[in-house]
Short mmCIF file of C-alpha atoms and ligand atoms in Angstrom, two decimals:
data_model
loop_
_atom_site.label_atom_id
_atom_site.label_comp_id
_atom_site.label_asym_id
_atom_site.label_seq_id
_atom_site.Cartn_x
_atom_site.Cartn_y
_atom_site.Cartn_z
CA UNK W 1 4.79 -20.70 4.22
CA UNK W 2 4.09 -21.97 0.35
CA UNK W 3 2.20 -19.04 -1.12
CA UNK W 4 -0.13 -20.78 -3.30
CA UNK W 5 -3.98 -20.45 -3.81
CA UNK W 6 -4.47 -24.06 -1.34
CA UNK W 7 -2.62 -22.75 1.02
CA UNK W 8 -4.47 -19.42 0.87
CA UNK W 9 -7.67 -21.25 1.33
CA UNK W 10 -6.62 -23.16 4.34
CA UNK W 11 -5.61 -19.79 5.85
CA UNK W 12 -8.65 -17.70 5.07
CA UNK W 13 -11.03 -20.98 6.23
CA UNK W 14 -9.00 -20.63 9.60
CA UNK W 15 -9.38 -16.75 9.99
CA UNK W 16 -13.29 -16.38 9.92
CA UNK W 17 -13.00 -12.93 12.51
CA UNK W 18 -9.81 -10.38 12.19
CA UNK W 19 -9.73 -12.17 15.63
CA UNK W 20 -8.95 -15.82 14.55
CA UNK W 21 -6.77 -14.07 11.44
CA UNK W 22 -4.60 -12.38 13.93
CA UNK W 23 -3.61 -15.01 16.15
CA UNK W 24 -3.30 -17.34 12.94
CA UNK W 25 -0.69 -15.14 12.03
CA UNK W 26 0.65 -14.41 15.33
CA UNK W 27 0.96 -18.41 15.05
CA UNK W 28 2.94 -18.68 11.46
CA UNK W 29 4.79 -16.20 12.87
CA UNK W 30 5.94 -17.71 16.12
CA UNK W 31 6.81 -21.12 13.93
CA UNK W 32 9.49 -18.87 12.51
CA UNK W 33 11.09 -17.74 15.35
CA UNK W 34 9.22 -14.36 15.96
CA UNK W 35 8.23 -13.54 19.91
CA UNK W 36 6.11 -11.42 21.40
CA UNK W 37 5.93 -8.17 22.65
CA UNK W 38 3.76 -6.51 25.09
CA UNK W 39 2.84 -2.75 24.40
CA UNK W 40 1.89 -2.47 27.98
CA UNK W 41 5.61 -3.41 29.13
CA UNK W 42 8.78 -1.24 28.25
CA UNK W 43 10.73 -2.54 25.55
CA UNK W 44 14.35 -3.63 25.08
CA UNK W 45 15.68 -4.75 21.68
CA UNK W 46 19.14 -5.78 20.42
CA UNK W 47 19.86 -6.14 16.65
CA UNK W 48 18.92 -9.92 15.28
CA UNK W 49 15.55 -9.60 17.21
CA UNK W 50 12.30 -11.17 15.42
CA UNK W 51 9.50 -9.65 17.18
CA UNK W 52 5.71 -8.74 17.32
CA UNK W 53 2.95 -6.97 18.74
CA UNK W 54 -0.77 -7.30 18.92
CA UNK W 55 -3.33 -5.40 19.82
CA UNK W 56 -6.73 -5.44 21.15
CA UNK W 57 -5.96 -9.47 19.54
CA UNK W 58 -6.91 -7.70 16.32
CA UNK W 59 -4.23 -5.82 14.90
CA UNK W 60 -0.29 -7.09 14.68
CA UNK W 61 3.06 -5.45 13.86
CA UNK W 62 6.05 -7.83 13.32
CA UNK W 63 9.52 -6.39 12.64
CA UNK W 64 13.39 -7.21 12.71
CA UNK W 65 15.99 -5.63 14.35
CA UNK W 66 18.92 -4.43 12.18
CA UNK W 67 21.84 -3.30 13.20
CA UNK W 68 21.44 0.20 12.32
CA UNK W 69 17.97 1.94 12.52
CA UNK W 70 18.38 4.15 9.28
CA UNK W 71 14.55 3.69 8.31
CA UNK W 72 11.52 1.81 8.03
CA UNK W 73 10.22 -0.40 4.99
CA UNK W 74 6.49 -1.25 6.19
CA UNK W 75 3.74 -3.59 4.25
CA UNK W 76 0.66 -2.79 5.71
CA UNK W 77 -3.02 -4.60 5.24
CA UNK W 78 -6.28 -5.28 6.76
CA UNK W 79 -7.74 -8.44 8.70
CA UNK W 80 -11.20 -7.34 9.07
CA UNK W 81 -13.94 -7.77 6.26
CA UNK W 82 -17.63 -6.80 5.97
CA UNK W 83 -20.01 -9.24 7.85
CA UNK W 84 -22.76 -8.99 10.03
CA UNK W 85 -22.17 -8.57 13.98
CA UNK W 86 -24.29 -9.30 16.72
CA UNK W 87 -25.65 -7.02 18.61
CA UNK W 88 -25.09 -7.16 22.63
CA UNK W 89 -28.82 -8.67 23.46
CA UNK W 90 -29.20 -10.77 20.32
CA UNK W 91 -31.62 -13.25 20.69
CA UNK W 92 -34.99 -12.74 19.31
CA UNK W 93 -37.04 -15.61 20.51
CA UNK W 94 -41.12 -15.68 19.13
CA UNK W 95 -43.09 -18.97 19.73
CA UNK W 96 -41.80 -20.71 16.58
CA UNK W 97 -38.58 -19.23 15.55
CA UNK W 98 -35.42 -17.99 17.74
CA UNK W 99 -34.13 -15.47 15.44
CA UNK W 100 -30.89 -12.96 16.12
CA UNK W 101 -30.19 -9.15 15.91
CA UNK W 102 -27.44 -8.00 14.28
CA UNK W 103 -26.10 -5.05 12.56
CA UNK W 104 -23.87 -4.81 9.22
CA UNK W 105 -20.31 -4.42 9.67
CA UNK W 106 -18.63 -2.32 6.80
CA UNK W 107 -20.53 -2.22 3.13
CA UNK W 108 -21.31 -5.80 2.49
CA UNK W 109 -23.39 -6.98 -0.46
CA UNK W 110 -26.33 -8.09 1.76
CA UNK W 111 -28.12 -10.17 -0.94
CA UNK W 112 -25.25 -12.59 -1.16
CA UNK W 113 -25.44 -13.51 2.65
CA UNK W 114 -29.08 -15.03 2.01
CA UNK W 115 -29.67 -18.37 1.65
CA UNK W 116 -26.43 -20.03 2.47
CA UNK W 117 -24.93 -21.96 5.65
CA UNK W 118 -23.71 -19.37 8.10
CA UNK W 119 -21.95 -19.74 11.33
CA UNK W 120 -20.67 -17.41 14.27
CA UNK W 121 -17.32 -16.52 15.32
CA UNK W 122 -15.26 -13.43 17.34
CA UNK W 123 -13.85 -13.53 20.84
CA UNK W 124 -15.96 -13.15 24.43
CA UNK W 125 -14.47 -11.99 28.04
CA UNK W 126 -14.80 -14.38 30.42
CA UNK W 127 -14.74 -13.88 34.05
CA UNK W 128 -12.66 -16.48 35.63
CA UNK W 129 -11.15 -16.46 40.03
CA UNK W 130 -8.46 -14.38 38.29
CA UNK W 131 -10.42 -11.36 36.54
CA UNK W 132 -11.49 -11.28 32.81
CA UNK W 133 -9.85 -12.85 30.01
CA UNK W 134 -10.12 -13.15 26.13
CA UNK W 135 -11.63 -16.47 24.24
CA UNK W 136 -11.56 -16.86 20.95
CA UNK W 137 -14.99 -18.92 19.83
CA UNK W 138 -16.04 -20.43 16.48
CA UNK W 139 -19.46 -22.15 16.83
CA UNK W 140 -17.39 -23.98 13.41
CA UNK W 141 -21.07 -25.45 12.40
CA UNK W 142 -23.46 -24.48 10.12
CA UNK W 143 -25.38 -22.52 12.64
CA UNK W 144 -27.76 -19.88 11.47
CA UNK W 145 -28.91 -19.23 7.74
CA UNK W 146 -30.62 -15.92 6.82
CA UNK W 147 -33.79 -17.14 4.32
CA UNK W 148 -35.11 -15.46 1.45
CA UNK W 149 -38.73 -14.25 1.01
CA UNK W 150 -40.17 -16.37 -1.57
CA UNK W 151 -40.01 -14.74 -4.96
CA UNK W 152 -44.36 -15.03 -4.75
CA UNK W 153 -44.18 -12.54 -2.02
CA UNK W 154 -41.51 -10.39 -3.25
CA UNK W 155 -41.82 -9.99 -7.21
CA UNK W 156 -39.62 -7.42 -7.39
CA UNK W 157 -36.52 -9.55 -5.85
CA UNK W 158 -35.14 -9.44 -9.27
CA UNK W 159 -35.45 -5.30 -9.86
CA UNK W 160 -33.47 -3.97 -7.42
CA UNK W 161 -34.76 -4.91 -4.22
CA UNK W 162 -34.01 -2.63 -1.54
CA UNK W 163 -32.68 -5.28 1.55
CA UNK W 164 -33.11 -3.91 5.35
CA UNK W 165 -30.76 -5.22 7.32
CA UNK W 166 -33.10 -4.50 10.72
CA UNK W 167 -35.94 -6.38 8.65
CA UNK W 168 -34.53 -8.91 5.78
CA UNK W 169 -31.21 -9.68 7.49
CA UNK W 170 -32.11 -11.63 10.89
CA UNK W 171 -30.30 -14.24 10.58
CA UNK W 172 -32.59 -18.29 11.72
CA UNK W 173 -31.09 -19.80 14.85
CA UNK W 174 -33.59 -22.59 15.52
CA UNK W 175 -37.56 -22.96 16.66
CA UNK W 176 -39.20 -22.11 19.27
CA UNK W 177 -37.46 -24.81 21.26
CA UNK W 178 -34.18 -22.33 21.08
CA UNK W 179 -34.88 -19.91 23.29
CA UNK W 180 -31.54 -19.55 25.71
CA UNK W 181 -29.90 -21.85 23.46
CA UNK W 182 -27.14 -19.80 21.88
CA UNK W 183 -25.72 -18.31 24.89
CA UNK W 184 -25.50 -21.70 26.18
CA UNK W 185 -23.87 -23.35 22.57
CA UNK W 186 -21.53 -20.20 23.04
CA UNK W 187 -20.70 -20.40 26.40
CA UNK W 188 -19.70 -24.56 25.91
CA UNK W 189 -18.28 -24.18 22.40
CA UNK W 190 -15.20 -22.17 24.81
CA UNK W 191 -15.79 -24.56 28.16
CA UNK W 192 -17.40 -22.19 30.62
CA UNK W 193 -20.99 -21.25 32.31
CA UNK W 194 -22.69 -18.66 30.16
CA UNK W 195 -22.73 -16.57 33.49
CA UNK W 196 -19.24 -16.63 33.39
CA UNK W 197 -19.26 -14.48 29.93
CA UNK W 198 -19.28 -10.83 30.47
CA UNK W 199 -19.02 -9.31 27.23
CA UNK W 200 -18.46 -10.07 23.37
CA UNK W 201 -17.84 -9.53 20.40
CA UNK W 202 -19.57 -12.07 17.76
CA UNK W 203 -19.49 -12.12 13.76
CA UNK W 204 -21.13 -13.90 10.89
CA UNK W 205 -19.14 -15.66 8.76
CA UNK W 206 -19.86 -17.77 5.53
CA UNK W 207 -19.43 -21.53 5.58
CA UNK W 208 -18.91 -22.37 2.00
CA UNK W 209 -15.85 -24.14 1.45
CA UNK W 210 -13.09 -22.14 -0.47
CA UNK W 211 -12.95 -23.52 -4.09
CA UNK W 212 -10.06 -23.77 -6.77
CA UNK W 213 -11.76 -23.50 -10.59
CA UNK W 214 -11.77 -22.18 -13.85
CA UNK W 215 -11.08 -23.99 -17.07
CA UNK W 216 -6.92 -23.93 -15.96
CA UNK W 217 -7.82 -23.79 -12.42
CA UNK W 218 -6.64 -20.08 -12.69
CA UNK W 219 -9.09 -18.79 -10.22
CA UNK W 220 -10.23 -19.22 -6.62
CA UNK W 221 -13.42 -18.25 -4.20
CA UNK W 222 -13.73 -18.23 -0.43
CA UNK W 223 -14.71 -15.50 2.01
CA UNK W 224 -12.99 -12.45 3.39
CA UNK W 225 -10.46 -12.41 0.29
CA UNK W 226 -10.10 -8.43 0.61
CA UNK W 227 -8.23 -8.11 2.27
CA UNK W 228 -6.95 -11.71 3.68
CA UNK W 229 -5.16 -12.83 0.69
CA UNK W 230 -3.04 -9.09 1.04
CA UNK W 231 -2.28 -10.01 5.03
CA UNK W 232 -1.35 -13.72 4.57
CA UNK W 233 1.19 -12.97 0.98
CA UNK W 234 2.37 -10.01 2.57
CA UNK W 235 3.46 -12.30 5.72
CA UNK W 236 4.67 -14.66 3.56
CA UNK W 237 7.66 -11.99 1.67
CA UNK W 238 8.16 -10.75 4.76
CA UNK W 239 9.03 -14.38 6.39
CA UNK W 240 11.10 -14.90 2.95
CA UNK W 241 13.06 -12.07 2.37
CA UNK W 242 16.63 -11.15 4.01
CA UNK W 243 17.64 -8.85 6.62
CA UNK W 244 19.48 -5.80 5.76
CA UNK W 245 21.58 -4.27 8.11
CA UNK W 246 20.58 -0.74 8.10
CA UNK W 247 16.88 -0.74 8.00
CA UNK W 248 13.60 -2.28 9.95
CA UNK W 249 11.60 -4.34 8.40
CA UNK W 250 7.74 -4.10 9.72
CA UNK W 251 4.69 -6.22 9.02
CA UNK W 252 1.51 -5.02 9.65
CA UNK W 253 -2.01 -5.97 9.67
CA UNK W 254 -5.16 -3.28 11.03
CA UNK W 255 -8.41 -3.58 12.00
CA UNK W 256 -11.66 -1.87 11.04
CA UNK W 257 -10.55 -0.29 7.40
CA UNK W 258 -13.81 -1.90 6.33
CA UNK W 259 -15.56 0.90 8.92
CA UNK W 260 -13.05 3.20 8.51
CA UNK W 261 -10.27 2.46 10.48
CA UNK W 262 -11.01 5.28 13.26
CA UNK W 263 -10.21 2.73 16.48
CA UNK W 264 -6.99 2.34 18.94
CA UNK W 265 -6.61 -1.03 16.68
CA UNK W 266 -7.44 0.77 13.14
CA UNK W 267 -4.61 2.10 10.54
CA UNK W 268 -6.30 5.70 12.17
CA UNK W 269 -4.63 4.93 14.93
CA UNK W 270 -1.30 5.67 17.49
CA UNK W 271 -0.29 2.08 16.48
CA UNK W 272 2.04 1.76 13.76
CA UNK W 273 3.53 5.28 14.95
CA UNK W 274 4.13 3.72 18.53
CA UNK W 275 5.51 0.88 17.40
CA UNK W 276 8.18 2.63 15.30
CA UNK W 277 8.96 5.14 17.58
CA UNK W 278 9.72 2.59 20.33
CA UNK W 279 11.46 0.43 18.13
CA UNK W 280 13.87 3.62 17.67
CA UNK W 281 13.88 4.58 21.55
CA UNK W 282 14.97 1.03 22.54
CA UNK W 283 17.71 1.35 19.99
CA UNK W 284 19.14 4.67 21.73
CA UNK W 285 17.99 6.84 18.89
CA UNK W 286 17.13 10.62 19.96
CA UNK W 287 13.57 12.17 18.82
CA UNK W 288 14.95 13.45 16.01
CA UNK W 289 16.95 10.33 14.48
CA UNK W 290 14.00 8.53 14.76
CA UNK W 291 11.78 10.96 12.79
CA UNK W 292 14.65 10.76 10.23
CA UNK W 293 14.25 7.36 9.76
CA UNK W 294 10.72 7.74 9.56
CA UNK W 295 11.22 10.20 6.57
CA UNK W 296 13.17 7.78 5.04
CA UNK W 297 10.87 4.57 5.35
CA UNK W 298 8.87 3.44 2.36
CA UNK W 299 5.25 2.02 2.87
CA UNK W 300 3.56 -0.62 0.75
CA UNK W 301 -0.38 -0.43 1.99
CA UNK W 302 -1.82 -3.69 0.33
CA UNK W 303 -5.84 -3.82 -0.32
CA UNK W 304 -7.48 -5.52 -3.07
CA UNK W 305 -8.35 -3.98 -5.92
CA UNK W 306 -11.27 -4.91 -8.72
CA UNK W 307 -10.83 -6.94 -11.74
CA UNK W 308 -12.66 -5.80 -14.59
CA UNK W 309 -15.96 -7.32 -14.67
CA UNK W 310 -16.35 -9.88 -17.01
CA UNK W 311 -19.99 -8.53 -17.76
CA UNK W 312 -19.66 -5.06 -16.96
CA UNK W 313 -16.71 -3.74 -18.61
CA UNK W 314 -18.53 -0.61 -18.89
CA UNK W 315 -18.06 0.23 -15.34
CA UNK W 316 -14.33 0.50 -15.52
CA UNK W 317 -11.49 3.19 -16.91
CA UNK W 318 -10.52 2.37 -20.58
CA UNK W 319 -6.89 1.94 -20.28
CA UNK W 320 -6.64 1.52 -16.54
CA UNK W 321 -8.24 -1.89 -15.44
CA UNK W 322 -6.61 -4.92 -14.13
CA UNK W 323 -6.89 -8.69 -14.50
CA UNK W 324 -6.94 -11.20 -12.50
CA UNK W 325 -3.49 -13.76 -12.61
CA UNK W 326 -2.31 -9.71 -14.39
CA UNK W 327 -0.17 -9.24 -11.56
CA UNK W 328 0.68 -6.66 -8.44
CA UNK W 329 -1.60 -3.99 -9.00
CA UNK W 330 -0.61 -0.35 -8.12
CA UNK W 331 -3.68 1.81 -7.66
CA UNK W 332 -3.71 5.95 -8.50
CA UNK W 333 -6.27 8.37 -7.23
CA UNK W 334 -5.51 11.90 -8.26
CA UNK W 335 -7.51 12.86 -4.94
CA UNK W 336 -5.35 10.64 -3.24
CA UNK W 337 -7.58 7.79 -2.06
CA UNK W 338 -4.69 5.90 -3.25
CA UNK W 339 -1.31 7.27 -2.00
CA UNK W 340 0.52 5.93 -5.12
CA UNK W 341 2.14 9.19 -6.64
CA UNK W 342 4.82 8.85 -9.92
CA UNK W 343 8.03 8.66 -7.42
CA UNK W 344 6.59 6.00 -4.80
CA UNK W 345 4.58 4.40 -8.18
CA UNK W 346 8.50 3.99 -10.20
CA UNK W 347 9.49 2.68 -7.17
CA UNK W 348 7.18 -0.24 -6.81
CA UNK W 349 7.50 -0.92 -10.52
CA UNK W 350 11.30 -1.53 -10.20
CA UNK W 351 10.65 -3.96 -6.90
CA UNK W 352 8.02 -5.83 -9.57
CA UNK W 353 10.88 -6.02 -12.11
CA UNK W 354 13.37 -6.77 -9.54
CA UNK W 355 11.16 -10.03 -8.24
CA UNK W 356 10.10 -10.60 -12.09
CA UNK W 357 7.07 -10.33 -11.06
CA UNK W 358 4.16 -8.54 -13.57
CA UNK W 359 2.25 -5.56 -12.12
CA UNK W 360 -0.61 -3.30 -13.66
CA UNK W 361 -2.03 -0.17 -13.34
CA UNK W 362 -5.31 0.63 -11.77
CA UNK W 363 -7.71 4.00 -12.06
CA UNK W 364 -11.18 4.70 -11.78
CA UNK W 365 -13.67 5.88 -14.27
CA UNK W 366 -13.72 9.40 -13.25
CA UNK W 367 -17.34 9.86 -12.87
CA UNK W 368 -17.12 6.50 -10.42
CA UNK W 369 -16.08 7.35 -6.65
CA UNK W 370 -14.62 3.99 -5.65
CA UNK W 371 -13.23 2.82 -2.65
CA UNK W 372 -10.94 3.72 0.20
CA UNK W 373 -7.82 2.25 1.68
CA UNK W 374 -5.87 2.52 4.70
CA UNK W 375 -2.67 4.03 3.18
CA UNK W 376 -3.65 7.80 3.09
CA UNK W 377 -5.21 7.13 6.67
CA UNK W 378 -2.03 5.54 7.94
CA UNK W 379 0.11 8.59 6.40
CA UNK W 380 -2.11 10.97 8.65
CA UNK W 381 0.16 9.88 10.92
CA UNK W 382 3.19 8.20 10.39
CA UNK W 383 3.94 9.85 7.06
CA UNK W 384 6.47 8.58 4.47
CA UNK W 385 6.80 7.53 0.59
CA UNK W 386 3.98 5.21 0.34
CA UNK W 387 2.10 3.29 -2.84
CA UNK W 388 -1.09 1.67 -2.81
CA UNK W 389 -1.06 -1.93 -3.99
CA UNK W 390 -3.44 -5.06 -4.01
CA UNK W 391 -4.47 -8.34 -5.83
CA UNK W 392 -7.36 -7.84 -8.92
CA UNK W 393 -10.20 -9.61 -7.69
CA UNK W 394 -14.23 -9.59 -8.27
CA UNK W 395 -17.14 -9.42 -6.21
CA UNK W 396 -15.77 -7.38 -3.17
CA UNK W 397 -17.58 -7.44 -0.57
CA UNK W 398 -19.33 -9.98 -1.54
CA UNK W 399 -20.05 -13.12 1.46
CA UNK W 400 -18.06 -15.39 -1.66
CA UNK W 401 -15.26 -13.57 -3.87
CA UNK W 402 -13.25 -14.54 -6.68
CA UNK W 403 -9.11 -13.61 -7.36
CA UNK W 404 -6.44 -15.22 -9.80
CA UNK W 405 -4.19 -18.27 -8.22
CA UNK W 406 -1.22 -17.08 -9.83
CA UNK W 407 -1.60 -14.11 -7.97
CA UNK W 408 -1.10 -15.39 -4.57
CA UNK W 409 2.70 -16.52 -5.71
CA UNK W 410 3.13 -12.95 -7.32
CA UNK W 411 2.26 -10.80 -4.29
CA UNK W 412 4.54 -12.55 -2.05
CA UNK W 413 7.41 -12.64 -4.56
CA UNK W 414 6.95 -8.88 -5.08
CA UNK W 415 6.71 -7.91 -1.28
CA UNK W 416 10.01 -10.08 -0.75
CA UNK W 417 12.04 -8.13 -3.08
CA UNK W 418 10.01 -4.76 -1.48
CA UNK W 419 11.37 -5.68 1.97
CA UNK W 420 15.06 -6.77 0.59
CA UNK W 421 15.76 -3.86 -1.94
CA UNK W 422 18.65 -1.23 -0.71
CA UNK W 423 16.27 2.14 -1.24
CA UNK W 424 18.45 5.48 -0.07
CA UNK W 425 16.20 8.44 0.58
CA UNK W 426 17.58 12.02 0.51
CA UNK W 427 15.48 14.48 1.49
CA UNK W 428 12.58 14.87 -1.28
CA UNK W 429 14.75 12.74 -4.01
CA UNK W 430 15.27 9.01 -3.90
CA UNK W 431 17.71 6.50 -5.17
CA UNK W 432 17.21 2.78 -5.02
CA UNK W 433 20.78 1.29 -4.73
CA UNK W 434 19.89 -2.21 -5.59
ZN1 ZN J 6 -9.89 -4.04 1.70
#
């Protein structure tokens, strides 16, 4: 992998479902020697091992096998991001327009799905002489467009129009001509009978093409950047950095943060905890050496985080905003929305230093709320030293956002030193060796 913006782009234009992003990087990492693991098999590991694990085709833990399990040093991030989804019985066919029903998926910015080429994507179970099984399908055409109301009908558009998404959000298949249609595109797009399709689960997704600009090129814009560009550079120093011999390694990715991660696939989930506590059973390691090195693992949960606004500055904490191309950026919540406290926070700024690497600081404006993560979620139940880190970008949650291109390079750099450094934990203290 070449961490760069380009190669970002290519990724994210290949990943328009946490579907399609999981078995991309199920893919990258199977072209560097990684194999999979089933969670529904019992597991035997030997140290030297590159291995991963998916689930519900969604969510994915990669690790290494060291020699000695001492502890844990975990990235984490997210591969779903806010879209529409279709509902089960979609189609909406009146005498001149097929139109479909769908729902919102996490807290998009509805207005900025309007008006733009928009195409389906997400996986459906087929029934084949052998049972059910799992398609991926990407219609991978601009399909369906969701239309504005002319601004003659609506004068308030630009006043703070209140969008319904069961009224101003059905998405234009085709004409009256259409009825039947899409089950049919759907159903050939993956090569069987639509009676063969049983169930599914089907997304929007936004067909602009990513885009590199700026006046130095310094900046870039495609969908699902929160949190794809944290998943793909957190692969890539993973992939890059070296194995040490007394402690795991673990990349992993989660589903449904963007609706709150409460799902067997979500960071509130058994998954991350089974993984490591298997990793340690296959190793020999009793109960309670494997909640030691739990206790001793580190945790980097990587989610975007928001660049000051170019035209709202006003919005943001005087001394704590971040820039984009500014770096790693380690967030702080005193209610702990962020996990980052001043031990696991010193720690990441000596990994930045180590990879030379900048990093910033980020707060809210106390009298804003802000977002969530999945770090404090994760720690619910696998809990260790964790700090919550991301890229600065703008527009979040928006169906087109912006981040920095030097940024891409940074993130991976950092999490490569992160997954390399020699960190000793001793009961509540903590020395970093190297
Ligand atoms: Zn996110």
């Amino acid at each position: 992998m070449n961490p760069n913006a380009r190669e970002f782009l290519n990724f994210a234009a290949q990943s328009p479902t946490a579907f399609h992003a999981v078995a991309k990087l199920a893919e990258l990492l199977e072209e560097a020697g990684y194999t999979p693991l089933s969670e529904a098999e019992a597991w035997q590991l030997k140290a030297g091992d590159k291995r991963y694990v998916t689930r519900n085709g969604s969510a994915l833990i990669a690790f290494r096998v060291p020699e000695k399990l001492e502890s844990f040093r975990i990235a984490a991030a997210h591969a779903d991001s806010p879209t529409l989804k279709l509902k089960e019985l979609a189609e909406d066919a009146g005498q001149h327009y097929v139109r479909l029903n769908v729902e919102k998926y996490g807290g998009l910015i509805l207005s900025t799905w309007l008006d733009r080429p928009l195409s389906i994507a997400g996986r459906v179970i087929i029934r084949d002489l052998n049972g059910l099984r799992v398609k991926l399908v990407d219609l991978n055409r601009d399909a369906v467009l969701i239309p504005n109301v002319p601004i003659h009908f609506n004068r308030q558009v630009n006043d703070g129009y209140k969008f319904n998404p069961q009224v101003d959000m059905l998405p234009l298949y085709g004409d009256g001509a259409a009825k039947g249609r899409l089950n049919q595109e759907i159903a050939e797009t993956v090569g069987v009978s639509a009676q063969q399709i049983l169930g599914s689960d089907l997304f929007l997704y936004d067909r602009t093409p990513g885009s590199i600009w700026g006046a130095e090129n310094e900046f870039f814009s495609c969908g699902r950047i929160d949190d794809l560009e944290c998943a793909w550079t957190a692969l890539a120093g993973f992939l890059a950095s070296e194995s040490a011999p007394d402690f795991m390694p673990v990349y992993s990715v989660f589903d449904n943060e963007e609706v709150g991660s409460t799902s067997k696939q979500g960071a509130d989930s058994t998954f991350l905890g089974d993984v490591l506590t298997r990793s340690g059973e296959a190793f020999g390691l009793s109960t309670g050496e494997i909640r030691a090195a739990i206790a001793s693992g580190f945790m980097a949960s990587a989610d975007n985080a928001h660049a000051l606004h170019p035209n709202h500055p006003e919005l943001y904490d005087a001394q704590n905003r971040v820039y984009m191309n500014g770096g790693v950026v380690i967030k702080h919540s005193a209610n702990q929305k962020y996990t980052t406290d001043g031990v696991s926070s010193a720690l990441f700024t000596k990994v930045c230093d180590a990879a030379q690497v900048p990093c910033q600081h980020f707060a809210n404006r106390s009298d804003i709320l802000g977002g969530g993560t999945l770090g404090n979620i994760s720690n619910s139940h696998v809990s260790m030293n964790t700090v919550d880190i991301g890229l600065a970008q703008l527009a979040m949650h928006s169906s087109y956002e912006t981040a920095g291109t030097k940024d891409v390079g940074y993130m991976a750099e950092a999490l490569k030193a992160f997954y390399g450094m020699k960190i000793r934990m001793t009961g509540d203290g903590m020395f970093i060796l190297d």
